[in-house]
JSON list of C-alpha atoms in Angstrom, two decimals:
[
{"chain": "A", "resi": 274, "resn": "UNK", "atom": "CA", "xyz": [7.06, 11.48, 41.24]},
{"chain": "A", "resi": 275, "resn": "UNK", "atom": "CA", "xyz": [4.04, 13.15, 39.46]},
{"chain": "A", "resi": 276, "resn": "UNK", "atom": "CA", "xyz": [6.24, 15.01, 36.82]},
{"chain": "A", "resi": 277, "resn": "UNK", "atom": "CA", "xyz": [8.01, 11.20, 36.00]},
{"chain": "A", "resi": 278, "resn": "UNK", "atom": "CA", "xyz": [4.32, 9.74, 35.59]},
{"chain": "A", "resi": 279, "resn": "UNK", "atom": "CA", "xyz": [3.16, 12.50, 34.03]},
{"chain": "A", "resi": 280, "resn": "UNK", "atom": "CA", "xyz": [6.18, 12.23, 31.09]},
{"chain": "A", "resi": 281, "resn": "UNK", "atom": "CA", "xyz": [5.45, 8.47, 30.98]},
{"chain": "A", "resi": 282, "resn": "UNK", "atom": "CA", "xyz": [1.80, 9.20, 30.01]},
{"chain": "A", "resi": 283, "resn": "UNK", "atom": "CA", "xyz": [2.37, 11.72, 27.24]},
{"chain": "A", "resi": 284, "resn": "UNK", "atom": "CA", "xyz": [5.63, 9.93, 26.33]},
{"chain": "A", "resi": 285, "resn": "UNK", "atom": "CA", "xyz": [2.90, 6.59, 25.68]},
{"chain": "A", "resi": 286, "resn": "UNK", "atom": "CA", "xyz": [0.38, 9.13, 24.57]},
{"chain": "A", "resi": 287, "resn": "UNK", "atom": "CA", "xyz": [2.69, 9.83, 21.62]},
{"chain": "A", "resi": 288, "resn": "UNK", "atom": "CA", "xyz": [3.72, 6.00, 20.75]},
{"chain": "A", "resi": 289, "resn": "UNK", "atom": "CA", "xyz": [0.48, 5.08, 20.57]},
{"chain": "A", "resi": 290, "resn": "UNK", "atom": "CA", "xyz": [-0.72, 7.91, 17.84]},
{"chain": "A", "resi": 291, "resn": "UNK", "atom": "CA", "xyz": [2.72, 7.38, 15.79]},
{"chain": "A", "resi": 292, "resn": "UNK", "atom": "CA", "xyz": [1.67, 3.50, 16.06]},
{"chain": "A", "resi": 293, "resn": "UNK", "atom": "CA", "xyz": [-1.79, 3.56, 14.94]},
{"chain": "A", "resi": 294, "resn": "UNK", "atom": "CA", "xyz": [-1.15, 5.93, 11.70]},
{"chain": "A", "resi": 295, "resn": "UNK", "atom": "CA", "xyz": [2.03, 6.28, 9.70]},
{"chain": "A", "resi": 296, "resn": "UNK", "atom": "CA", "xyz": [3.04, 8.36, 6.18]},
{"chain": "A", "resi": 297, "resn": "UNK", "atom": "CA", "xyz": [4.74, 5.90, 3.33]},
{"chain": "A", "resi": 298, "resn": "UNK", "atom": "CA", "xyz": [5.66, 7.96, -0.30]},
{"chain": "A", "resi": 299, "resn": "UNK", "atom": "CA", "xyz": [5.14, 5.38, -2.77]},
{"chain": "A", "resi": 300, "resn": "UNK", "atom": "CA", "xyz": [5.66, 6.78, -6.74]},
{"chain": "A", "resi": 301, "resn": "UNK", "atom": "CA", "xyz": [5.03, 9.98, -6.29]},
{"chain": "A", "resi": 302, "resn": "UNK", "atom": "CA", "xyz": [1.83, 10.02, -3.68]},
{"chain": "A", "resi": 303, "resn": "UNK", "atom": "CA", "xyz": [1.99, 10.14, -0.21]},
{"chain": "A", "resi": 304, "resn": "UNK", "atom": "CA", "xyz": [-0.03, 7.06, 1.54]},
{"chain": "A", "resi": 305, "resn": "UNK", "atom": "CA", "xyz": [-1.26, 7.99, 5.30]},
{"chain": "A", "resi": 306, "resn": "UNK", "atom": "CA", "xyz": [-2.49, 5.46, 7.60]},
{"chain": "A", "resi": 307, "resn": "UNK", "atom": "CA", "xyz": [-6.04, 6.45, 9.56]},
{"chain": "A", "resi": 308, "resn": "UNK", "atom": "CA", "xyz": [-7.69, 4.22, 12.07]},
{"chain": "A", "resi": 309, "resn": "UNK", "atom": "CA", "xyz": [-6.06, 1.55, 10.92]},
{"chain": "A", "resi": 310, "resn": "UNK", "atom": "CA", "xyz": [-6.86, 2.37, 6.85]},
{"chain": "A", "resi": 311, "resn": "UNK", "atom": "CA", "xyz": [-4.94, 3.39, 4.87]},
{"chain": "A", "resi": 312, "resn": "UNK", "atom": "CA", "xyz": [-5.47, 6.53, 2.82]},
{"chain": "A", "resi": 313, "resn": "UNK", "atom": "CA", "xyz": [-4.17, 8.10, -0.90]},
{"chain": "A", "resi": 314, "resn": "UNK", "atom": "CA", "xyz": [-3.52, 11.75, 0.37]},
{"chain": "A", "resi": 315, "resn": "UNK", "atom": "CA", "xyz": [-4.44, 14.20, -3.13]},
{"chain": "A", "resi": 316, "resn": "UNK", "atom": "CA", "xyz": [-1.99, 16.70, -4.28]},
{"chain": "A", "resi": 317, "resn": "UNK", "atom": "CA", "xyz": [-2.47, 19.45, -2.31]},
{"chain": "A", "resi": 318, "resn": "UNK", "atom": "CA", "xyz": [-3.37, 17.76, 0.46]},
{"chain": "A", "resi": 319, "resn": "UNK", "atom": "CA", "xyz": [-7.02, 18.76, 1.07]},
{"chain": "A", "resi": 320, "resn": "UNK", "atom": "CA", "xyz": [-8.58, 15.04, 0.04]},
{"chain": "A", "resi": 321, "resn": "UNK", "atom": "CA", "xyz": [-7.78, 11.36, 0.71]},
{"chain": "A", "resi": 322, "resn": "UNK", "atom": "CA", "xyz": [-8.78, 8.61, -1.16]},
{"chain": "A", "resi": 323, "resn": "UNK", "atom": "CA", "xyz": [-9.76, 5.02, 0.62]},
{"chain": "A", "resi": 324, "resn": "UNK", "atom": "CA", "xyz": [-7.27, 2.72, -0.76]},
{"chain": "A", "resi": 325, "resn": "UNK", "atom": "CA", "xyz": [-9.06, -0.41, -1.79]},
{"chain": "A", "resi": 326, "resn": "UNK", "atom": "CA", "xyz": [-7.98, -3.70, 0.65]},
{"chain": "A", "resi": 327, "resn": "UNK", "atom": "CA", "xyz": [-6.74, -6.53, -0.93]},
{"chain": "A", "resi": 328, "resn": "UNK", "atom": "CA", "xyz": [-6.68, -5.56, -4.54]},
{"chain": "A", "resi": 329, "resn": "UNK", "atom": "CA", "xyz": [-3.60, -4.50, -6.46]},
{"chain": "A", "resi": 330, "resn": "UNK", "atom": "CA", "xyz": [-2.68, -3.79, -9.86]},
{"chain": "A", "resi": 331, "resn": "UNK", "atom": "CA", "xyz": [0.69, -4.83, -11.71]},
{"chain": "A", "resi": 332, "resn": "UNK", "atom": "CA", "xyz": [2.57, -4.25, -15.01]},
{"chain": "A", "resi": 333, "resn": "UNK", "atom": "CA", "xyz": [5.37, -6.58, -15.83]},
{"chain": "A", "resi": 334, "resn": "UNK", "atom": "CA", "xyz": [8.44, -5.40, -17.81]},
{"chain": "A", "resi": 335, "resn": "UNK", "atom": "CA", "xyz": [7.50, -6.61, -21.40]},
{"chain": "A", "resi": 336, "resn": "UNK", "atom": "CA", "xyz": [9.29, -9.79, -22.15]},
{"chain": "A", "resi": 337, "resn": "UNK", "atom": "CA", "xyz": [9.00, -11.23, -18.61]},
{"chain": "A", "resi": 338, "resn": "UNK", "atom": "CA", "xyz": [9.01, -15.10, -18.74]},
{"chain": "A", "resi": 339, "resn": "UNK", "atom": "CA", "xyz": [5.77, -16.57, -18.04]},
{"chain": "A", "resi": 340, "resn": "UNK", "atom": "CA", "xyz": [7.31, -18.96, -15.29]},
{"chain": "A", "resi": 341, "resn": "UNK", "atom": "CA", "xyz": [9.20, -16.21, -13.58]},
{"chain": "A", "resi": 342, "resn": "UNK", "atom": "CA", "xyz": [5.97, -14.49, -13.31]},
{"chain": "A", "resi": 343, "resn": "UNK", "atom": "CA", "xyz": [3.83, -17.46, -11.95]},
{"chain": "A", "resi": 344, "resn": "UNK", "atom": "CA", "xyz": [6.87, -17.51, -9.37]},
{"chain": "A", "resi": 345, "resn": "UNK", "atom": "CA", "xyz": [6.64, -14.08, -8.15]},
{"chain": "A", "resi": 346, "resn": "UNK", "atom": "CA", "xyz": [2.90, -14.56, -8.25]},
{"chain": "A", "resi": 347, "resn": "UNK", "atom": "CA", "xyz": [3.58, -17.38, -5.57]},
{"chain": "A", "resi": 348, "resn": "UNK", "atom": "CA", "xyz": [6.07, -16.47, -3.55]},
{"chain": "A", "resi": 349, "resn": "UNK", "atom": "CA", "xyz": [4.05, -13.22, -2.80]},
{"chain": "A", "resi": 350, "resn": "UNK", "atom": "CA", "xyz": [0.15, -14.57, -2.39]},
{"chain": "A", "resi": 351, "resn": "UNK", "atom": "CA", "xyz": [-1.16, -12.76, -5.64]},
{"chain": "A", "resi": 352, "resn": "UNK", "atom": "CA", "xyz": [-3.86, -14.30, -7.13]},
{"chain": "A", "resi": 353, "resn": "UNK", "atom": "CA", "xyz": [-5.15, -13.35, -10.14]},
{"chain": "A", "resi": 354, "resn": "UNK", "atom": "CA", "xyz": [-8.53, -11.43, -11.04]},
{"chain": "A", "resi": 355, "resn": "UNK", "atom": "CA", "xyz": [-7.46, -10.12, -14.58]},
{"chain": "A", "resi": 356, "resn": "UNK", "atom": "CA", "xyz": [-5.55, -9.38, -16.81]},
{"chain": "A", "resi": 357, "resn": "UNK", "atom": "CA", "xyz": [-5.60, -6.65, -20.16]},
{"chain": "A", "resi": 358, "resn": "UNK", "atom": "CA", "xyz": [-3.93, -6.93, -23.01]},
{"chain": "A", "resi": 359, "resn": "UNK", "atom": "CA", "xyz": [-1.76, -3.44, -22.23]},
{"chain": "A", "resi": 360, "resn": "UNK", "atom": "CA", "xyz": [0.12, -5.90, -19.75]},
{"chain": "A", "resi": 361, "resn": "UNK", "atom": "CA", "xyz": [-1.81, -4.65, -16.57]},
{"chain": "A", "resi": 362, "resn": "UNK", "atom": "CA", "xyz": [-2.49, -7.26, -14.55]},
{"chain": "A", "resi": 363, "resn": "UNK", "atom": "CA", "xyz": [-4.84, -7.42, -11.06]},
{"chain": "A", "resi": 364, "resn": "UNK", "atom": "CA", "xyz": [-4.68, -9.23, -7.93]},
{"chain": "A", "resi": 365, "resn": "UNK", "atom": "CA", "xyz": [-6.53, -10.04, -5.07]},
{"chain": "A", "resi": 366, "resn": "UNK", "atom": "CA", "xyz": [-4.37, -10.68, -1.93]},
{"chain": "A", "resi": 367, "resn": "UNK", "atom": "CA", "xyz": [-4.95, -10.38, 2.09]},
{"chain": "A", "resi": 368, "resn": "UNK", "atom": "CA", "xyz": [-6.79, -7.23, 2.93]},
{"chain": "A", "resi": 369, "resn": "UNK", "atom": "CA", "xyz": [-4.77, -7.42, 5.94]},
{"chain": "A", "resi": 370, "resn": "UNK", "atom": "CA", "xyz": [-1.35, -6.60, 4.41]},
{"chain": "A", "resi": 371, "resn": "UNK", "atom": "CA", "xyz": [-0.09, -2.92, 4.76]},
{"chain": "A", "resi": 372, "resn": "UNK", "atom": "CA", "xyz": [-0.85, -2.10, 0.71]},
{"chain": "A", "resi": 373, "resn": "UNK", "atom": "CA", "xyz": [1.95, 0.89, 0.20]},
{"chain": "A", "resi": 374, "resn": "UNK", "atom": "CA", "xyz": [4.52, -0.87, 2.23]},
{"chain": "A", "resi": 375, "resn": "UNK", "atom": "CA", "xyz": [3.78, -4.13, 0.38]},
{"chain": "A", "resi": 376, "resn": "UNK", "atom": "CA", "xyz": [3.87, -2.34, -3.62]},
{"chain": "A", "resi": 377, "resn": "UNK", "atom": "CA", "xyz": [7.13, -0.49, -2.88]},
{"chain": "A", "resi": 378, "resn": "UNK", "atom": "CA", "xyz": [8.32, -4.54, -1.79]},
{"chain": "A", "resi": 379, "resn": "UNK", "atom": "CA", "xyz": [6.78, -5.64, -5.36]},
{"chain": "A", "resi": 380, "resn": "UNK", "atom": "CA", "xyz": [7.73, -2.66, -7.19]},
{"chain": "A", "resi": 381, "resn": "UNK", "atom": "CA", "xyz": [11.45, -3.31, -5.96]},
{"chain": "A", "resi": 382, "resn": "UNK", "atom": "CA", "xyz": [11.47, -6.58, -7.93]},
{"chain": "A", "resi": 383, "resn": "UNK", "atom": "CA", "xyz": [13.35, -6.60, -11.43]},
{"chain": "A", "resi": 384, "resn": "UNK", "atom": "CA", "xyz": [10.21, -8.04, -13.13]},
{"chain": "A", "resi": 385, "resn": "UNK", "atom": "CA", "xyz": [7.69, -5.00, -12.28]},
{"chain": "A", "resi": 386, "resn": "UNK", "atom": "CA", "xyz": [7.83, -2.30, -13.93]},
{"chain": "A", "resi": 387, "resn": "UNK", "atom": "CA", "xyz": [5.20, -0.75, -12.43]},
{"chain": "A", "resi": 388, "resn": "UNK", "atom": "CA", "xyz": [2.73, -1.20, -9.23]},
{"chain": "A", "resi": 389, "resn": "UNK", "atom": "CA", "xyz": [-0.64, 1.08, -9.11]},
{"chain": "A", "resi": 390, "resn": "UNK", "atom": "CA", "xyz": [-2.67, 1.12, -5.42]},
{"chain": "A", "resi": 391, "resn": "UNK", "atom": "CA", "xyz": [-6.75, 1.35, -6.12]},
{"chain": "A", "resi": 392, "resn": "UNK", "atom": "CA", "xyz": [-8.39, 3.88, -4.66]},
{"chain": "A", "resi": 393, "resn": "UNK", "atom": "CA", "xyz": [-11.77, 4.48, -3.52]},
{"chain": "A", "resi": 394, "resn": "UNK", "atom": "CA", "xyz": [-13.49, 7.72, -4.26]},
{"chain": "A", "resi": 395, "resn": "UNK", "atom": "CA", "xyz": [-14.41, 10.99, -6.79]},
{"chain": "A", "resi": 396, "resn": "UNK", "atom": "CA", "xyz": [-11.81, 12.29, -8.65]}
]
């Protein structure tokens, strides 16, 4: 009886650390969720970099309707901060959504060429 009780508590031990922090490789950086931020892990891994909550920054493929952007703009709650003539564009959205899960979503879509996650720190 103690051995089964015992398992149960390192078996719930375990789901609980997997379940508060979690790894997601999003174009070519590795994301890592810490107490419940999320974190830009560098190269070789000895920093992390606070990614930014609610802000994200898009480039469109060039030629990309104006209307099918407005629509993508919707249908995923991005509202717009600014814009720069290179075609980057920012957003502010919930700073509860999960920010690399959410820009490998985005960068999925046919319209985006590319999706960039701010970061928070020295370089």
């Amino acid at each position: 009886m103690k051995s089964d009780l015992s398992g149960f508590l390192v078996v719930l031990l375990l789901f609980s650390l997997f379940s508060c922090s979690g790894t997601i490789d999003f174009n070519g950086k590795q994301y890592q969720k810490v107490d419940g931020d999320w974190y830009q892990i560098s190269e070789n891994g000895a920093d992390k970099f606070l990614v930014e909550k609610g802000t994200l920054t898009i480039k469109f493929v060039s030629g990309s309707e104006p209307d099918a952007i407005r629509g993508f703009e919707a249908a995923n709650g991005l509202e717009l901060i600014r814009s720069t003539a290179t075609g980057w564009v920012d957003y502010k959205l919930d700073p509860e959504i999960e920010l690399p899960q959410f820009a490998k979503n985005l960068q999925a879509s046919d319209l985006v060429e590319q999706v960039e996650i701010p970061t928070v720190g020295s370089y």
